[in-house]
Short mmCIF file of C-alpha atoms in Angstrom, two decimals:
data_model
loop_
_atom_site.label_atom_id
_atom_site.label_comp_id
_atom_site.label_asym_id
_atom_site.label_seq_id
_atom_site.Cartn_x
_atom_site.Cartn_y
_atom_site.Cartn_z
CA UNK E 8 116.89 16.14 14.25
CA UNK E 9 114.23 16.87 16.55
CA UNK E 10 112.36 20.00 17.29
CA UNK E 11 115.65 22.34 16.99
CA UNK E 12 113.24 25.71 17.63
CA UNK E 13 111.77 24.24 21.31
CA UNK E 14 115.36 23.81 21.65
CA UNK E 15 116.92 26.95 20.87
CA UNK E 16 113.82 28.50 23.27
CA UNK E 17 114.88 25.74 25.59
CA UNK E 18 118.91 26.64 25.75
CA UNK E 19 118.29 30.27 25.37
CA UNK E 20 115.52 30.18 28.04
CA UNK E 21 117.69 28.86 30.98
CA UNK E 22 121.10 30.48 29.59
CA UNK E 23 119.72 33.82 30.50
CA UNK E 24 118.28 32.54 33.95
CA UNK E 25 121.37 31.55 34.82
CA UNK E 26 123.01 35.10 33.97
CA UNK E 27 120.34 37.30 34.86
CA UNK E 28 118.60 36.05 37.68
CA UNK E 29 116.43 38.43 39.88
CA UNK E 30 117.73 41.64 37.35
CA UNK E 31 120.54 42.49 35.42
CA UNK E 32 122.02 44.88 38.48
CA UNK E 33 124.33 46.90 36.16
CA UNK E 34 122.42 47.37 33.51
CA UNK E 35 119.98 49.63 35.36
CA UNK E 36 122.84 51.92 35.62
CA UNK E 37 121.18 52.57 31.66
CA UNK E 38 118.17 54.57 30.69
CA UNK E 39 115.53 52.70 29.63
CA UNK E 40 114.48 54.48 26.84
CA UNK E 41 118.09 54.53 25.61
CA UNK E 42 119.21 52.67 22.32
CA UNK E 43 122.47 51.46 21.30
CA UNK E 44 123.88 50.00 17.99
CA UNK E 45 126.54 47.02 18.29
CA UNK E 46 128.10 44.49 16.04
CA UNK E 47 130.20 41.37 16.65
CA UNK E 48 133.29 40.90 14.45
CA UNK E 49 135.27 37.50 14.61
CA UNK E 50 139.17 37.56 15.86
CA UNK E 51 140.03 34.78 14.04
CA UNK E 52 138.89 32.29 10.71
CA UNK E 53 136.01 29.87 11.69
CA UNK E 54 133.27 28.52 10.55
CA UNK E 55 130.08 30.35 12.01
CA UNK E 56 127.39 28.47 13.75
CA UNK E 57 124.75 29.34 16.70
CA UNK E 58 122.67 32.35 14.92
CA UNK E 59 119.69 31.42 15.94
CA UNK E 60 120.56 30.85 19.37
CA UNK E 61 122.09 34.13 19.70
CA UNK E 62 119.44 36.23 18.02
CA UNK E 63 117.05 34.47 20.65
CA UNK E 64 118.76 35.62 23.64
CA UNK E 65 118.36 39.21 22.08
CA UNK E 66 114.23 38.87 21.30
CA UNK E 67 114.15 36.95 24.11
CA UNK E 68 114.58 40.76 26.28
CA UNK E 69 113.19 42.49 23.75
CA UNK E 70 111.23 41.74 20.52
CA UNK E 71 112.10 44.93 19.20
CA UNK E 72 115.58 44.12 18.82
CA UNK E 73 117.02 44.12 14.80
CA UNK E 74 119.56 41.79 13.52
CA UNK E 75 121.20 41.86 10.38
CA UNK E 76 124.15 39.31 9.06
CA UNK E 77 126.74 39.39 6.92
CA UNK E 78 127.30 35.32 7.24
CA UNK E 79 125.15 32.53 7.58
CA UNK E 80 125.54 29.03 9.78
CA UNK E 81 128.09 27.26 7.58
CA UNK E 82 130.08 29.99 6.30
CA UNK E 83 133.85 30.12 6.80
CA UNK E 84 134.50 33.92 8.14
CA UNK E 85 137.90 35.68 8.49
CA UNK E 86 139.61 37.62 11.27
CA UNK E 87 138.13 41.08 11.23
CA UNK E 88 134.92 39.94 9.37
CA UNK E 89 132.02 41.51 10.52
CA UNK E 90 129.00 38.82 11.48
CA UNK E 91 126.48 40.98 12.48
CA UNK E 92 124.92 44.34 13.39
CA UNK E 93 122.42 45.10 16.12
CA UNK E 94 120.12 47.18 16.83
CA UNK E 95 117.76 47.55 20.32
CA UNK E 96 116.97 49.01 23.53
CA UNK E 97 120.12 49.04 25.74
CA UNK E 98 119.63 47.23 28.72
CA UNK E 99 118.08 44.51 26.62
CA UNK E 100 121.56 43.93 24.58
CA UNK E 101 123.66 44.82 28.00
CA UNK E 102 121.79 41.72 29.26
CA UNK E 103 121.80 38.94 26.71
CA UNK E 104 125.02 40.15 25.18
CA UNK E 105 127.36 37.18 27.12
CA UNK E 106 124.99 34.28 27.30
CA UNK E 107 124.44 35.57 23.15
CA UNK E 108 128.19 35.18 22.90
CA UNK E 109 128.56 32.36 24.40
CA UNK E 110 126.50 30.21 22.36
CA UNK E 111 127.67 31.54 18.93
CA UNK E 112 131.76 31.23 20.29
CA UNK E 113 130.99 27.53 21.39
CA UNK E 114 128.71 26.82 18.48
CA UNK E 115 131.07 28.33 16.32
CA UNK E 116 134.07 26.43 17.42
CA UNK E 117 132.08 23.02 16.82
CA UNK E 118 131.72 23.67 13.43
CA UNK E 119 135.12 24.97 12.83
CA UNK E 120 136.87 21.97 14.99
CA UNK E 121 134.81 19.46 12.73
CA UNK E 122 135.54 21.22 9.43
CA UNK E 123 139.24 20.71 10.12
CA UNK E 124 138.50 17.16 10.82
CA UNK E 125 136.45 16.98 7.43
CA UNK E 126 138.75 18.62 5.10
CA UNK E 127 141.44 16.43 6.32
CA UNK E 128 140.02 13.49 4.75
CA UNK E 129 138.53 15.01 1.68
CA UNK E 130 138.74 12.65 -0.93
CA UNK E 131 138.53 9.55 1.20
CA UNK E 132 135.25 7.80 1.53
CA UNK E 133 135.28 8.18 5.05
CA UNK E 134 133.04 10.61 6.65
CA UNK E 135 133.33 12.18 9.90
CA UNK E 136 130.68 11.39 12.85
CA UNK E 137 129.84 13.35 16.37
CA UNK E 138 129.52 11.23 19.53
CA UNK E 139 127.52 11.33 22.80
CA UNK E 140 130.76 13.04 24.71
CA UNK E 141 128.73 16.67 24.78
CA UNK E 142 127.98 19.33 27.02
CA UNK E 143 125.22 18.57 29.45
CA UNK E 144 122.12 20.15 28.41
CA UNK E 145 123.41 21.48 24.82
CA UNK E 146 123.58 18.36 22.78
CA UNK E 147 121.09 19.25 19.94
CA UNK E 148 122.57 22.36 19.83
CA UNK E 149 126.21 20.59 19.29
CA UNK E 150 124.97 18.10 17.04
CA UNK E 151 123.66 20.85 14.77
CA UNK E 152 127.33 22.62 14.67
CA UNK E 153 128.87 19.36 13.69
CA UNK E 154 126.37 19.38 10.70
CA UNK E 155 127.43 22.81 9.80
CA UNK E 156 130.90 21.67 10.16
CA UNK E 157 130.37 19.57 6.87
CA UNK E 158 130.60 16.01 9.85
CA UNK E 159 127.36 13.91 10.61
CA UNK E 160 125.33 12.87 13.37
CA UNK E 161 125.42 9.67 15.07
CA UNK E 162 122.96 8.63 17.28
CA UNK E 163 121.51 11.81 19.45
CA UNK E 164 121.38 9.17 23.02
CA UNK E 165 120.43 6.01 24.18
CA UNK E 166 116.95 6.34 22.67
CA UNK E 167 117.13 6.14 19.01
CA UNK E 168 120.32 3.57 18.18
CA UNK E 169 121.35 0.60 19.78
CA UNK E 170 125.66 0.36 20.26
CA UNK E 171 126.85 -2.76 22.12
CA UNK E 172 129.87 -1.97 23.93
CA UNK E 173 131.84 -4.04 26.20
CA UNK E 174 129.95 -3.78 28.67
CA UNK E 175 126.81 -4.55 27.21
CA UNK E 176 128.66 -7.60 25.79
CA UNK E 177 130.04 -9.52 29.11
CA UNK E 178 126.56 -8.65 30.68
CA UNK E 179 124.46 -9.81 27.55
CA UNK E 180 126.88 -13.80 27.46
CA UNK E 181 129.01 -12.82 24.42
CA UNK E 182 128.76 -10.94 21.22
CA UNK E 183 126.55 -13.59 19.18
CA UNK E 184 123.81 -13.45 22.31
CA UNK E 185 124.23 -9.44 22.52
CA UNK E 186 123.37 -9.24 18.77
CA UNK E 187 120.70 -11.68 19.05
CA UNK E 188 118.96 -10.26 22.11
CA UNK E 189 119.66 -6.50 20.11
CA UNK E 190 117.81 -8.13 16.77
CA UNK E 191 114.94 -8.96 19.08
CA UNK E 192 113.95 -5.82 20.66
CA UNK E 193 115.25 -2.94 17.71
CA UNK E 194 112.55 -0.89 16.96
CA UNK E 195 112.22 -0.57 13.27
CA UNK E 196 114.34 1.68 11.58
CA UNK E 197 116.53 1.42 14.89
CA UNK E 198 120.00 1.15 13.90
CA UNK E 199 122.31 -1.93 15.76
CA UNK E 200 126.07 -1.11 15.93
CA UNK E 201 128.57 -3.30 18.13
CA UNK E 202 132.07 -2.43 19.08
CA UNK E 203 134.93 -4.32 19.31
CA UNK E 204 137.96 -4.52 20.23
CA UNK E 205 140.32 -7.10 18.43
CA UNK E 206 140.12 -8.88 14.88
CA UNK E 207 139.06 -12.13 16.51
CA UNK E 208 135.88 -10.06 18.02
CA UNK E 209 135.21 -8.33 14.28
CA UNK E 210 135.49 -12.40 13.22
CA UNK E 211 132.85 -13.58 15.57
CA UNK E 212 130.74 -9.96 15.26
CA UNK E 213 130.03 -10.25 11.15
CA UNK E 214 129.55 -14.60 11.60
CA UNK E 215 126.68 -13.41 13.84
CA UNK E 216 125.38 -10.91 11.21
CA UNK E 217 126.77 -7.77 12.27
CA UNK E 218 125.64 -4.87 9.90
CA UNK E 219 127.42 -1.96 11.56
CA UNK E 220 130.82 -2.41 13.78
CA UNK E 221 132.37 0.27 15.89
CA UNK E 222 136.71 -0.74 15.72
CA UNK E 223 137.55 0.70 19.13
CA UNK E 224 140.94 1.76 19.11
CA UNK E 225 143.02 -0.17 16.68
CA UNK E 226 146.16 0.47 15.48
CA UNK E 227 146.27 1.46 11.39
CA UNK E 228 147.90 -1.54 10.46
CA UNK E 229 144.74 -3.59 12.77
CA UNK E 230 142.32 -1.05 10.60
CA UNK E 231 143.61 -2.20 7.38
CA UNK E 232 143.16 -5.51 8.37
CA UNK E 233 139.74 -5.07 9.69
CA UNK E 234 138.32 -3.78 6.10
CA UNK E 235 140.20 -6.50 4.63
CA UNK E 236 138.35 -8.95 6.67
CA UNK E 237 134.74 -7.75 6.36
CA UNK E 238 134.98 -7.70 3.07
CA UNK E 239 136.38 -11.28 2.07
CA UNK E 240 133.63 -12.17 5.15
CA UNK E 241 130.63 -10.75 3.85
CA UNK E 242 129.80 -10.03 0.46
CA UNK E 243 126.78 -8.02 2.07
CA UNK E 244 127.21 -3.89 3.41
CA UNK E 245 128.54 -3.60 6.50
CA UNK E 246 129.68 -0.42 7.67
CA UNK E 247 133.20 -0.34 9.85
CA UNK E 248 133.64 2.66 12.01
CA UNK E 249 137.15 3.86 13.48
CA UNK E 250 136.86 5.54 17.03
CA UNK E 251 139.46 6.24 19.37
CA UNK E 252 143.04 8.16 20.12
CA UNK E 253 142.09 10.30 16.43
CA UNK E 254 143.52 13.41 15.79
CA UNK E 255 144.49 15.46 12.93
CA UNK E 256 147.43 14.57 13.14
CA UNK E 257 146.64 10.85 12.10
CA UNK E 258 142.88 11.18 11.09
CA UNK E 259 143.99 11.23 6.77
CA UNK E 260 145.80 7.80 7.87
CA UNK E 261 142.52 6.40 9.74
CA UNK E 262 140.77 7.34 6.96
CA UNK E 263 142.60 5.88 3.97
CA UNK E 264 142.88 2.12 5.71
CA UNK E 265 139.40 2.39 3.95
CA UNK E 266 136.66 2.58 6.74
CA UNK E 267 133.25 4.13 6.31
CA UNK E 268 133.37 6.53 9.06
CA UNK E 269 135.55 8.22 12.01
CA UNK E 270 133.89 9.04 15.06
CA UNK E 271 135.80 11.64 17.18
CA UNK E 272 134.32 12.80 20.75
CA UNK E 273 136.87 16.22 20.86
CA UNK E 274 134.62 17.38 17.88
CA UNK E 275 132.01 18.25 21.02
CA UNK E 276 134.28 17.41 24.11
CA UNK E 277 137.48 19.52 24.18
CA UNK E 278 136.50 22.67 22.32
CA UNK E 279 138.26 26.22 22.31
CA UNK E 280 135.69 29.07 22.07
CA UNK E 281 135.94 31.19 18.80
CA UNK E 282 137.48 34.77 19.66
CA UNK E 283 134.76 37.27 18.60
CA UNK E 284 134.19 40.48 20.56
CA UNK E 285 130.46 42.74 20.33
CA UNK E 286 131.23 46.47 20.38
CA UNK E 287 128.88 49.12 21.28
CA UNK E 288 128.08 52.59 19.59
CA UNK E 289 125.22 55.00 20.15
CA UNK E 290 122.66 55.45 18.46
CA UNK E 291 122.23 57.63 15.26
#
Protein backbone atom coordinates (compact mmCIF):
# COMPACT_ATOMS: atom_id res chain seq x y z
CA UNK A 1 0.00 0.00 0.00
CA UNK A 2 1.44 3.26 -0.50
CA UNK A 3 2.30 5.99 1.86
CA UNK A 4 -1.00 5.43 4.13
CA UNK A 5 0.35 8.41 6.75
CA UNK A 6 0.58 11.31 3.67
CA UNK A 7 -2.74 9.90 3.21
CA UNK A 8 -4.43 10.02 6.38
CA UNK A 9 -2.79 13.90 6.53
CA UNK A 10 -4.12 14.09 3.03
CA UNK A 11 -8.01 12.96 3.83
CA UNK A 12 -7.95 14.50 7.19
CA UNK A 13 -6.41 17.74 5.79
CA UNK A 14 -9.25 18.61 3.27
CA UNK A 15 -12.12 16.80 5.42
CA UNK A 16 -11.81 19.56 7.91
CA UNK A 17 -11.55 22.35 5.11
CA UNK A 18 -14.51 21.33 3.90
CA UNK A 19 -16.32 21.53 7.46
CA UNK A 20 -14.62 24.31 8.91
CA UNK A 21 -13.86 26.73 6.43
CA UNK A 22 -13.14 30.43 7.45
CA UNK A 23 -13.95 29.28 11.49
CA UNK A 24 -15.95 26.96 13.21
CA UNK A 25 -18.86 29.84 13.90
CA UNK A 26 -20.46 27.93 16.82
CA UNK A 27 -17.82 26.81 18.46
CA UNK A 28 -16.70 30.29 19.51
CA UNK A 29 -19.81 30.32 21.46
CA UNK A 30 -16.93 28.13 23.88
CA UNK A 31 -14.20 29.48 26.05
CA UNK A 32 -11.06 28.91 24.84
CA UNK A 33 -9.39 27.90 27.71
CA UNK A 34 -12.22 25.44 28.41
CA UNK A 35 -11.68 21.54 28.36
CA UNK A 36 -14.04 18.85 27.85
CA UNK A 37 -13.83 14.99 28.17
CA UNK A 38 -15.83 12.81 25.46
CA UNK A 39 -15.96 9.27 24.33
CA UNK A 40 -17.54 7.51 21.34
CA UNK A 41 -19.45 4.27 22.04
CA UNK A 42 -20.70 2.09 19.00
CA UNK A 43 -24.72 1.50 18.55
CA UNK A 44 -24.33 -1.53 16.98
CA UNK A 45 -21.61 -4.81 16.35
CA UNK A 46 -18.91 -3.90 13.70
CA UNK A 47 -15.75 -4.27 12.99
CA UNK A 48 -13.73 -0.98 13.84
CA UNK A 49 -11.58 0.68 11.31
CA UNK A 50 -10.44 4.51 10.62
CA UNK A 51 -8.42 5.28 14.07
CA UNK A 52 -5.92 6.91 12.70
CA UNK A 53 -7.88 9.04 10.60
CA UNK A 54 -9.99 10.11 13.35
CA UNK A 55 -7.33 10.79 15.95
CA UNK A 56 -5.82 13.10 13.10
CA UNK A 57 -8.69 15.28 12.72
CA UNK A 58 -8.39 15.78 16.62
CA UNK A 59 -4.29 16.72 16.60
CA UNK A 60 -4.91 18.14 13.57
CA UNK A 61 -6.80 21.38 15.91
CA UNK A 62 -4.90 20.70 18.60
CA UNK A 63 -1.78 18.60 19.43
CA UNK A 64 -2.66 18.59 22.89
CA UNK A 65 -5.53 16.49 22.43
CA UNK A 66 -5.35 12.69 24.37
CA UNK A 67 -6.76 9.59 22.98
CA UNK A 68 -7.10 6.45 24.56
CA UNK A 69 -8.83 3.05 23.00
CA UNK A 70 -10.40 0.32 24.14
CA UNK A 71 -10.30 -1.46 20.42
CA UNK A 72 -7.97 -1.52 17.76
CA UNK A 73 -8.52 -1.47 13.64
CA UNK A 74 -9.71 -5.06 13.18
CA UNK A 75 -11.53 -5.70 16.24
CA UNK A 76 -15.17 -6.80 16.19
CA UNK A 77 -16.94 -4.32 18.91
CA UNK A 78 -20.48 -4.68 20.37
CA UNK A 79 -23.43 -2.32 20.79
CA UNK A 80 -22.69 -0.22 23.82
CA UNK A 81 -18.86 -0.87 23.64
CA UNK A 82 -16.93 1.93 24.41
CA UNK A 83 -14.06 2.76 21.52
CA UNK A 84 -12.52 5.55 22.90
CA UNK A 85 -12.05 8.40 25.40
CA UNK A 86 -10.93 11.95 24.71
CA UNK A 87 -9.47 14.37 26.16
CA UNK A 88 -8.69 18.29 24.78
CA UNK A 89 -9.44 21.83 24.52
CA UNK A 90 -13.13 22.30 23.57
CA UNK A 91 -13.46 24.08 20.55
CA UNK A 92 -10.78 21.85 19.12
CA UNK A 93 -13.09 18.53 19.65
CA UNK A 94 -16.44 20.78 18.85
CA UNK A 95 -14.65 21.20 15.49
CA UNK A 96 -13.20 17.93 14.25
CA UNK A 97 -15.79 15.92 16.11
CA UNK A 98 -18.11 15.19 12.62
CA UNK A 99 -15.49 15.04 9.94
CA UNK A 100 -13.68 12.52 13.03
CA UNK A 101 -16.93 10.60 12.88
CA UNK A 102 -17.32 10.40 9.70
CA UNK A 103 -14.29 8.68 8.73
CA UNK A 104 -14.32 6.05 11.56
CA UNK A 105 -18.50 5.31 10.72
CA UNK A 106 -17.54 4.88 6.93
CA UNK A 107 -14.26 3.18 7.63
CA UNK A 108 -15.87 1.16 10.04
CA UNK A 109 -18.67 -0.05 7.90
CA UNK A 110 -16.02 -1.20 5.15
CA UNK A 111 -14.55 -3.47 7.32
CA UNK A 112 -17.65 -4.78 8.82
CA UNK A 113 -19.50 -5.10 5.19
CA UNK A 114 -16.34 -7.16 4.01
CA UNK A 115 -16.09 -9.32 7.15
CA UNK A 116 -19.62 -10.52 6.45
CA UNK A 117 -18.57 -11.21 2.98
CA UNK A 118 -15.41 -13.15 4.38
CA UNK A 119 -16.93 -15.24 6.98
CA UNK A 120 -19.44 -16.34 4.53
CA UNK A 121 -17.03 -18.30 2.65
CA UNK A 122 -14.81 -19.47 5.42
CA UNK A 123 -13.60 -22.66 4.59
CA UNK A 124 -13.65 -22.24 0.84
CA UNK A 125 -10.47 -21.39 -0.92
CA UNK A 126 -11.88 -18.43 -2.26
CA UNK A 127 -10.87 -15.17 -0.92
CA UNK A 128 -12.63 -12.01 -1.08
CA UNK A 129 -11.18 -8.91 -3.22
CA UNK A 130 -12.08 -4.89 -3.19
CA UNK A 131 -12.58 -3.17 -6.56
CA UNK A 132 -11.99 0.31 -8.07
CA UNK A 133 -15.97 1.24 -7.40
CA UNK A 134 -14.79 3.74 -4.29
CA UNK A 135 -15.43 7.00 -3.02
CA UNK A 136 -13.69 9.75 -4.90
CA UNK A 137 -10.76 10.89 -3.08
CA UNK A 138 -10.83 8.09 -0.18
CA UNK A 139 -9.66 5.02 -1.96
CA UNK A 140 -6.50 4.17 0.12
CA UNK A 141 -8.36 4.84 2.94
CA UNK A 142 -11.16 2.12 1.72
CA UNK A 143 -8.74 -0.25 0.57
CA UNK A 144 -7.20 -0.31 4.04
CA UNK A 145 -10.83 -1.13 5.72
CA UNK A 146 -11.27 -3.98 3.35
CA UNK A 147 -7.88 -5.33 4.73
CA UNK A 148 -9.13 -4.97 8.20
CA UNK A 149 -12.22 -6.61 7.10
CA UNK A 150 -10.13 -9.95 6.80
CA UNK A 151 -10.82 -9.23 2.26
CA UNK A 152 -7.77 -8.21 -0.02
CA UNK A 153 -6.77 -5.63 -2.28
CA UNK A 154 -6.91 -5.72 -5.90
CA UNK A 155 -5.30 -3.39 -7.91
CA UNK A 156 -5.36 0.33 -6.18
CA UNK A 157 -6.10 2.07 -10.20
CA UNK A 158 -5.10 2.00 -13.55
CA UNK A 159 -1.43 2.37 -12.62
CA UNK A 160 -0.19 -0.70 -11.05
CA UNK A 161 -2.33 -3.81 -12.86
CA UNK A 162 -3.33 -4.27 -16.21
CA UNK A 163 -7.39 -5.77 -16.56
CA UNK A 164 -8.60 -6.15 -20.16
CA UNK A 165 -12.17 -5.61 -20.26
CA UNK A 166 -14.44 -5.53 -23.12
CA UNK A 167 -13.68 -2.66 -24.10
CA UNK A 168 -10.15 -2.86 -24.15
CA UNK A 169 -10.75 -6.10 -26.12
CA UNK A 170 -12.90 -4.87 -29.36
CA UNK A 171 -10.47 -1.79 -29.41
CA UNK A 172 -7.18 -3.93 -28.99
CA UNK A 173 -8.64 -6.76 -32.40
CA UNK A 174 -9.62 -9.64 -30.06
CA UNK A 175 -8.54 -11.26 -26.89
CA UNK A 176 -5.29 -13.14 -28.30
CA UNK A 177 -3.98 -9.45 -29.71
CA UNK A 178 -5.17 -7.69 -26.27
CA UNK A 179 -3.02 -10.23 -24.34
CA UNK A 180 -0.26 -9.98 -26.68
CA UNK A 181 -0.07 -6.20 -26.92
CA UNK A 182 -0.63 -6.43 -22.64
CA UNK A 183 2.59 -9.04 -22.53
CA UNK A 184 4.49 -6.38 -24.41
CA UNK A 185 4.23 -3.33 -22.42
CA UNK A 186 3.63 -4.95 -18.47
CA UNK A 187 6.00 -3.53 -16.36
CA UNK A 188 7.62 -6.20 -14.33
CA UNK A 189 5.91 -7.43 -11.50
CA UNK A 190 2.74 -5.81 -13.27
CA UNK A 191 -0.01 -8.15 -12.96
CA UNK A 192 -2.24 -8.98 -16.50
CA UNK A 193 -5.88 -10.05 -15.78
CA UNK A 194 -8.58 -10.28 -18.70
CA UNK A 195 -12.28 -10.59 -18.32
CA UNK A 196 -14.63 -12.42 -20.03
CA UNK A 197 -17.70 -13.02 -20.58
CA UNK A 198 -18.70 -16.57 -21.95
CA UNK A 199 -16.88 -20.10 -21.83
CA UNK A 200 -15.94 -19.79 -25.49
CA UNK A 201 -13.99 -16.37 -24.45
CA UNK A 202 -12.29 -18.30 -21.16
CA UNK A 203 -11.42 -21.07 -24.24
CA UNK A 204 -9.68 -18.61 -26.45
CA UNK A 205 -8.29 -16.39 -23.16
CA UNK A 206 -6.06 -19.51 -21.48
CA UNK A 207 -5.01 -20.86 -25.53
CA UNK A 208 -3.45 -17.37 -25.60
CA UNK A 209 -1.73 -17.83 -22.18
CA UNK A 210 -3.95 -16.17 -19.89
CA UNK A 211 -2.57 -16.32 -16.24
CA UNK A 212 -5.33 -14.46 -14.43
CA UNK A 213 -9.17 -14.29 -15.81
CA UNK A 214 -11.85 -12.07 -14.42
CA UNK A 215 -15.55 -14.44 -15.14
CA UNK A 216 -17.85 -11.43 -15.47
CA UNK A 217 -21.12 -12.38 -14.46
CA UNK A 218 -21.76 -16.03 -14.96
CA UNK A 219 -24.28 -18.01 -13.77
CA UNK A 220 -23.04 -20.87 -10.95
CA UNK A 221 -23.64 -23.61 -13.11
CA UNK A 222 -21.25 -21.37 -16.08
CA UNK A 223 -18.70 -20.98 -12.87
CA UNK A 224 -18.47 -24.59 -12.32
CA UNK A 225 -17.83 -25.07 -15.71
CA UNK A 226 -15.29 -22.41 -16.02
CA UNK A 227 -12.89 -24.11 -13.21
CA UNK A 228 -13.56 -27.26 -14.87
CA UNK A 229 -12.20 -25.95 -18.04
CA UNK A 230 -9.02 -24.17 -16.90
CA UNK A 231 -8.02 -26.87 -15.30
CA UNK A 232 -8.28 -29.82 -17.94
CA UNK A 233 -6.76 -26.62 -20.24
CA UNK A 234 -3.80 -25.80 -18.44
CA UNK A 235 -1.90 -27.84 -16.22
CA UNK A 236 -0.12 -24.42 -15.27
CA UNK A 237 -1.75 -21.72 -12.27
CA UNK A 238 -4.17 -19.67 -13.45
CA UNK A 239 -6.21 -17.81 -11.18
CA UNK A 240 -10.24 -17.49 -12.07
CA UNK A 241 -11.99 -14.63 -10.45
CA UNK A 242 -15.95 -14.38 -10.01
CA UNK A 243 -17.31 -10.70 -10.23
CA UNK A 244 -20.68 -9.60 -10.67
CA UNK A 245 -24.56 -9.63 -9.27
CA UNK A 246 -22.70 -11.25 -5.64
CA UNK A 247 -24.32 -10.98 -2.58
CA UNK A 248 -24.51 -12.76 0.61
CA UNK A 249 -27.10 -14.19 -0.22
CA UNK A 250 -25.33 -16.34 -3.02
CA UNK A 251 -21.58 -15.44 -2.32
CA UNK A 252 -20.99 -19.32 -0.20
CA UNK A 253 -22.44 -20.70 -3.71
CA UNK A 254 -19.90 -18.47 -5.90
CA UNK A 255 -17.44 -19.55 -3.79
CA UNK A 256 -17.72 -23.33 -3.61
CA UNK A 257 -17.95 -23.72 -7.74
CA UNK A 258 -14.18 -23.56 -6.74
CA UNK A 259 -12.75 -20.12 -7.95
CA UNK A 260 -9.77 -18.37 -6.46
CA UNK A 261 -11.33 -15.17 -5.65
CA UNK A 262 -14.73 -12.98 -5.52
CA UNK A 263 -14.50 -9.51 -6.28
CA UNK A 264 -17.49 -7.46 -4.96
CA UNK A 265 -17.68 -3.49 -5.66
CA UNK A 266 -20.66 -2.95 -2.65
CA UNK A 267 -17.71 -3.89 -0.27
CA UNK A 268 -16.66 0.08 -1.04
CA UNK A 269 -19.73 1.23 -3.20
CA UNK A 270 -23.04 0.89 -1.31
CA UNK A 271 -22.03 1.20 2.32
CA UNK A 272 -24.26 2.03 5.49
CA UNK A 273 -22.35 4.15 8.05
CA UNK A 274 -21.74 2.38 11.48
CA UNK A 275 -24.10 4.00 14.26
CA UNK A 276 -21.68 5.37 16.90
CA UNK A 277 -22.47 8.59 18.78
CA UNK A 278 -19.39 10.94 20.80
CA UNK A 279 -20.79 12.30 24.08
CA UNK A 280 -19.46 15.15 25.94
CA UNK A 281 -18.72 15.66 29.78
CA UNK A 282 -16.76 18.35 31.56
CA UNK A 283 -13.88 18.26 32.71
CA UNK A 284 -12.69 16.85 36.14
Amino acid sequence: MKDLHAEIDNNVKHALAEDIGAGDLTASLIPGSKELNASVISREDAVLCGVQWFEACFLALSSETTIHWFAKDGDAVQAGHKLCEIKGQARALLSAERSALNFLQMLSAVATQTKYFVDAINGTQAVIVDTRKTLPGLRLAQKYAVKCGGGMNHRFGLYDGILIKENHIIAAGGIKSALRKAQEIAPPGVFIQIEVESLQELQEALTAGASMVLLDNFTLNQLSDAVALTRQKTCERVTLEASGNITLKNVRQVAETGVDRISIGSLTKNIRAIDLSMRFRESA
